[in-house]
mmCIF file of C-alpha atoms in Angstrom:
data_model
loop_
_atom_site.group_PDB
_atom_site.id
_atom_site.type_symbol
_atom_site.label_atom_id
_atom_site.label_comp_id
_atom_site.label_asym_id
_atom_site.label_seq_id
_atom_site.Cartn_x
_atom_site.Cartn_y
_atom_site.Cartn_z
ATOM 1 C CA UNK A 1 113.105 104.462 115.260
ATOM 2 C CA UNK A 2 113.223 100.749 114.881
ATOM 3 C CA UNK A 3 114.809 99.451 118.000
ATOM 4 C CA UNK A 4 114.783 95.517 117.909
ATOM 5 C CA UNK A 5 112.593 94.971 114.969
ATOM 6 C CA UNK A 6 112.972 92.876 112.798
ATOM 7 C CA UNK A 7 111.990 93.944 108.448
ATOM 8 C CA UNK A 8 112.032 91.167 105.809
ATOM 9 C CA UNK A 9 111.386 91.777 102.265
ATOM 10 C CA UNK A 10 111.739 94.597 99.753
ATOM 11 C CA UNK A 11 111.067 97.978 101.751
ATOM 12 C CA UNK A 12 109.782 96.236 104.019
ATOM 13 C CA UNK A 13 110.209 98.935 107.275
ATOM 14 C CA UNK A 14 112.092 101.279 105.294
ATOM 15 C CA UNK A 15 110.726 104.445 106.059
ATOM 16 C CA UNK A 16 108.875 103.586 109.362
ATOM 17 C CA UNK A 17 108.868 105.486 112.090
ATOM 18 C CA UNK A 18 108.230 104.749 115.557
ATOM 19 C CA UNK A 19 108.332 100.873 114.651
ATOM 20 C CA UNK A 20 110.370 99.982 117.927
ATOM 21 C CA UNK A 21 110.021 95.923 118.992
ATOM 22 C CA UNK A 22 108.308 95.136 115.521
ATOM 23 C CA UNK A 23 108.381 92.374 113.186
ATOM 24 C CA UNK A 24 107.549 93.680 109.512
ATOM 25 C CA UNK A 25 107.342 90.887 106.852
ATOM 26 C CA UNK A 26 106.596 90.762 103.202
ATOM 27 C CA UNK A 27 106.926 93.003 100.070
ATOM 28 C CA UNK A 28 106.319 97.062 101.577
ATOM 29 C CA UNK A 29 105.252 96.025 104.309
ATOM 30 C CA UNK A 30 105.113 98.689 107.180
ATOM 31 C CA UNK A 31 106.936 100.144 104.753
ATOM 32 C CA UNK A 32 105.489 103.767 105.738
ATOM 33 C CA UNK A 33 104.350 102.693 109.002
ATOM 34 C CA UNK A 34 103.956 105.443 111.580
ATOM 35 C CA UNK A 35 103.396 105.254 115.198
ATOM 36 C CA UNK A 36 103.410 101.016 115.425
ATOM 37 C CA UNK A 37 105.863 99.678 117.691
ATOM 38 C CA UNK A 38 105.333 96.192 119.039
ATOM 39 C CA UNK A 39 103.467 95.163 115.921
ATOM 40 C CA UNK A 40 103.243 92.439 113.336
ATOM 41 C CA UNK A 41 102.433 93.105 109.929
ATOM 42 C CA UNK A 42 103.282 89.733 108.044
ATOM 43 C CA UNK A 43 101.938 89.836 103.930
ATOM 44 C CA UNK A 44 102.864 91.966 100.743
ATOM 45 C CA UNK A 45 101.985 95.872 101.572
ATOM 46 C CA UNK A 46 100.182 94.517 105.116
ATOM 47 C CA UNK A 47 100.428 97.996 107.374
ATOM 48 C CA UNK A 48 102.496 100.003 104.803
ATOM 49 C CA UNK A 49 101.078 103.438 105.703
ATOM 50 C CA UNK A 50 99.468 102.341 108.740
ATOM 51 C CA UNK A 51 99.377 105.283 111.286
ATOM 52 C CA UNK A 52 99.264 104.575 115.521
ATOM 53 C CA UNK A 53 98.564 100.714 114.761
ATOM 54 C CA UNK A 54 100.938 99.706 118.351
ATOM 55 C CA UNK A 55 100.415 96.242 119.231
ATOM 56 C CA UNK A 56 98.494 95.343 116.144
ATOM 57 C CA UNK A 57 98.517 91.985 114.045
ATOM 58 C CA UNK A 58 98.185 92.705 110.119
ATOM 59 C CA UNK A 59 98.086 89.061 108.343
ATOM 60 C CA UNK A 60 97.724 88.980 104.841
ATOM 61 C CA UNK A 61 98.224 90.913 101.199
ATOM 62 C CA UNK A 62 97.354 94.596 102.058
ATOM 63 C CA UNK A 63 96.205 94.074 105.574
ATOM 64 C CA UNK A 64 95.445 97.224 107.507
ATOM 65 C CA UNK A 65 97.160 99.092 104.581
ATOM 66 C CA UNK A 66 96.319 102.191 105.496
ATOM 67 C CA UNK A 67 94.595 101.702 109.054
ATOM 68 C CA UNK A 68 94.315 104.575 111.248
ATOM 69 C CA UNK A 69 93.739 104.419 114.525
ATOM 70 C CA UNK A 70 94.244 100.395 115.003
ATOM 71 C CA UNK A 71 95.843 100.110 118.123
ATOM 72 C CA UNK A 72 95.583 96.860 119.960
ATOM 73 C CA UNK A 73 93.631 94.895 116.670
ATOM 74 C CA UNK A 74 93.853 91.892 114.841
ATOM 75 C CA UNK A 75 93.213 92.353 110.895
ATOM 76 C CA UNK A 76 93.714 88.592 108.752
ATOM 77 C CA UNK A 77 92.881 88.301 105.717
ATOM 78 C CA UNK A 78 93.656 89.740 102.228
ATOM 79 C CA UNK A 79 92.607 93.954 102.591
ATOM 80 C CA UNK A 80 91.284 93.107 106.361
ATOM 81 C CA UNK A 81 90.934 96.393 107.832
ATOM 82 C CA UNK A 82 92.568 97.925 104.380
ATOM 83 C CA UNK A 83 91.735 101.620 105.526
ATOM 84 C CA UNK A 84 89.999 101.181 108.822
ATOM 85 C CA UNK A 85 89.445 104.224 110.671
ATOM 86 C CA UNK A 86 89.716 104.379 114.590
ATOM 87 C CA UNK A 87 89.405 100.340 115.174
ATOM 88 C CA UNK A 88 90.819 100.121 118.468
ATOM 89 C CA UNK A 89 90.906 96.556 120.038
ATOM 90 C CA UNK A 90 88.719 95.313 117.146
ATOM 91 C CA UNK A 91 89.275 91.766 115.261
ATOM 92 C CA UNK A 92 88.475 91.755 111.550
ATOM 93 C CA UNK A 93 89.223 88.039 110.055
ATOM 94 C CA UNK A 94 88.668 87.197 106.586
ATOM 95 C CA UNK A 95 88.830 89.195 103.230
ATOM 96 C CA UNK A 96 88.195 92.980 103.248
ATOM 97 C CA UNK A 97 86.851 92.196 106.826
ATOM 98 C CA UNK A 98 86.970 95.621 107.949
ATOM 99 C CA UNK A 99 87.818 97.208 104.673
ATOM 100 C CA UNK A 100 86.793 101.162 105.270
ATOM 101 C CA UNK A 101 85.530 100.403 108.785
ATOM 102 C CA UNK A 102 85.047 103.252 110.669
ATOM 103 C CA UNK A 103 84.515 104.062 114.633
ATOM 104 C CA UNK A 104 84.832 100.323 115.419
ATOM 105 C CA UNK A 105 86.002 99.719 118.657
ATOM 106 C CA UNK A 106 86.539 95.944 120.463
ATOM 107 C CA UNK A 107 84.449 95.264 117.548
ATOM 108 C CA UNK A 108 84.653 91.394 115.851
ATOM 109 C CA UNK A 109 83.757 91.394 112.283
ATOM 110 C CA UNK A 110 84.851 87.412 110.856
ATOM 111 C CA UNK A 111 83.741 86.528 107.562
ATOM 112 C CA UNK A 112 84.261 87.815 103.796
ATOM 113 C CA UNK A 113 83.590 91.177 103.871
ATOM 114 C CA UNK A 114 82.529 91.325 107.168
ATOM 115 C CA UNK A 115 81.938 95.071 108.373
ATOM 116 C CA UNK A 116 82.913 96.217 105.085
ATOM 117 C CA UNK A 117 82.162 100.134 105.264
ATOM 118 C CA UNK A 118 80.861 99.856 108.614
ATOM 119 C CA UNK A 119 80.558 102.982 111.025
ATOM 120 C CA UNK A 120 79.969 103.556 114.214
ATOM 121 C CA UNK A 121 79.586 99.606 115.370
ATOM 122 C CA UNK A 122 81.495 99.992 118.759
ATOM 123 C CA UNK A 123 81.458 96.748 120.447
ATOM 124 C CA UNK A 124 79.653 94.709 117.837
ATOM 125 C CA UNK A 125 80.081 91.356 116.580
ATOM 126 C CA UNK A 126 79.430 90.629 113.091
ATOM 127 C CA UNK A 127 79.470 86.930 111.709
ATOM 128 C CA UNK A 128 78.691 85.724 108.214
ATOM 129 C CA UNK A 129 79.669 86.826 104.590
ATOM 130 C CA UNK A 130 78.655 90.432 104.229
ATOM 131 C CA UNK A 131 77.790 90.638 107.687
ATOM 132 C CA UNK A 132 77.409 94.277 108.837
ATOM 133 C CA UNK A 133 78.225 95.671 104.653
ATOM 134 C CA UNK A 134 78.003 99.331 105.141
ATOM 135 C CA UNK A 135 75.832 99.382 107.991
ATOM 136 C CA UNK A 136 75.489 102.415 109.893
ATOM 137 C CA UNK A 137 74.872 103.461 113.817
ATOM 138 C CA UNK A 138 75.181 99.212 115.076
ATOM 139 C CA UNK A 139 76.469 100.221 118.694
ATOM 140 C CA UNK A 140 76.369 97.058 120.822
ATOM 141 C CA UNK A 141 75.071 94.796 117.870
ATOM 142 C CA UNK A 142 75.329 91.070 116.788
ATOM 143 C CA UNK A 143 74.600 90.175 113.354
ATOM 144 C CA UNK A 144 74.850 86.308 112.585
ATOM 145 C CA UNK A 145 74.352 84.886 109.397
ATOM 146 C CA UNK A 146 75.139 85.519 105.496
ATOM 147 C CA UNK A 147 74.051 89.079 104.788
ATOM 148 C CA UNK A 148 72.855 89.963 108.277
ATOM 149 C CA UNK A 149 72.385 93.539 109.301
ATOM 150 C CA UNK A 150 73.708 94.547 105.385
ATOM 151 C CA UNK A 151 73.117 98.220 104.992
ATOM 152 C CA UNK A 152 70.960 98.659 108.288
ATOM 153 C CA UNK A 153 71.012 101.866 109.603
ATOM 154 C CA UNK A 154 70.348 103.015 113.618
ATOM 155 C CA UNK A 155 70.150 99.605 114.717
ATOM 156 C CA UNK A 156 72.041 100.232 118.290
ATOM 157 C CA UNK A 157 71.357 96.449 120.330
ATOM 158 C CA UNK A 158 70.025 94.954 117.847
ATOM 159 C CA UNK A 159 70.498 90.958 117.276
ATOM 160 C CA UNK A 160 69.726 89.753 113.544
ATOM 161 C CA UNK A 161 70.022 85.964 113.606
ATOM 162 C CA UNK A 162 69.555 84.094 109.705
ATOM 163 C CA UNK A 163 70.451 84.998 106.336
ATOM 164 C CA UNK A 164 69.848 88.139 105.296
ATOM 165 C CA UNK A 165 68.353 89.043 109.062
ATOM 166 C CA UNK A 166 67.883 92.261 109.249
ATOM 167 C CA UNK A 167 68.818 93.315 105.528
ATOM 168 C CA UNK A 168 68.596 97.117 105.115
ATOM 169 C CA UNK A 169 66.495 97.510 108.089
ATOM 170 C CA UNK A 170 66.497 100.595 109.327
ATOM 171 C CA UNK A 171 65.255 102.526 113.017
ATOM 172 C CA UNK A 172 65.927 99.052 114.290
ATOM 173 C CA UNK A 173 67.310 99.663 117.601
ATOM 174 C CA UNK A 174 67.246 97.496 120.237
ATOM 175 C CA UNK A 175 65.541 94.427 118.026
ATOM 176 C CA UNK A 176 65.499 90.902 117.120
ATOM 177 C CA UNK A 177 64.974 89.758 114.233
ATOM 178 C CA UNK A 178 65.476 86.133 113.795
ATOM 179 C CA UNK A 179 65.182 83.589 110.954
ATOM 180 C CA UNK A 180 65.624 83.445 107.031
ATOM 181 C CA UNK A 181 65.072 87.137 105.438
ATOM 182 C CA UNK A 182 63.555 87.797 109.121
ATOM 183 C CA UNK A 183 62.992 91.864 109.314
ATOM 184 C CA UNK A 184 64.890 92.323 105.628
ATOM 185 C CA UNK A 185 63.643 96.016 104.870
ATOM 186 C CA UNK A 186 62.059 96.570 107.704
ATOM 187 C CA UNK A 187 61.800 100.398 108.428
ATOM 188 C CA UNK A 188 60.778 102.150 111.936
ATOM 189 C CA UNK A 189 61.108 98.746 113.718
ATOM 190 C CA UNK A 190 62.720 99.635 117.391
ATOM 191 C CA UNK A 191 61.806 97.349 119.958
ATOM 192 C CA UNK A 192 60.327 94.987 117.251
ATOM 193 C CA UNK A 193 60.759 90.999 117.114
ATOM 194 C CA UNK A 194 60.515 89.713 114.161
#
């Protein structure tokens, strides 16, 4: 099931299925693939056992590897979105951007590590190197700055604006927290400004 597509490199496409109108590119790549027509997975291993990733971009070495769930979504970078889980519509851009994301829809998560580990950050926007790391419950939440929002936990609206804004906070829901180390550990701060 690979109707006009188009497989370059070793393996590349070679046991995909459902890979219809795709362009597969690179060492393994898509090589497993199920369930990703009209997709682009361009990089060594980038979407080899990705499963329903249609209309997705994969860009770069082990891109969206084993995404699930990554219909409509933009993963670049080395291991962006390596085993993201349900990350419809979402853009992850830059290394391990993504990597173990899970329940992350139309959710943009750009720097190094970006989002790494995140769940349940639905419509969330996560800027900065380590932006988002492993944090938990971030429905509807910007985090700007190196650091920002790392490990924070229930923070549903919340902005954290500065370097490590909002670092491990936790209970943080709808709150800003803005400047240098502004909120970091912060515990039981809803509706707080920092």
């Amino acid at each position: 099931n690979a109707y006009q597509s188009n497989f370059v490199g070793n393996a590349s496409g070679a046991d995909a299925t459902n890979a219809d109108n795709s362009n597969f590119f690179g060492l393994g790549a898509g090589s497993s693939a199920t369930n990703a027509e009209q997709s682009n997975f361009f990089g060594n291993f980038a979407g080899q056992d990705a499963t329903n990733a249609f209309q997705s971009n994969f860009i770069g070495y082990f891109a969206g590897y084993q995404a699930s769930g990554a219909e409509s979504s933009n993963f670049i970078g080395d291991q962006a979105g390596y085993q993201a889980t349900n990350a419809y519509a979402s853009n992850f851009i830059g290394e391990q951007a993504g990597f173990q994301a899970t329940d992350v829809y139309d959710a943009n998560f750009i720097g190094v590590r970006s989002g790494y580990g995140a769940t349940n950050a639905i419509l969330s926007v996560f800027l900065g190197t380590d932006s988002g790391y492993s944090a938990t419950d971030a429905t509807h939440a910007v985090f700007l700055g190196n650091m920002a929002g790392q490990n924070a936990a229930n923070a549903e609206y919340a902005n954290f604006l500065g370097y490590q804004a909002g670092y491990g906070a936790t209970n943080a829901n709808n709150s800003n927290f803005i400047g240098y180390n502004a909120g970091n550990g912060a515990t039981d701060a809803s509706l707080s400004q920092f």
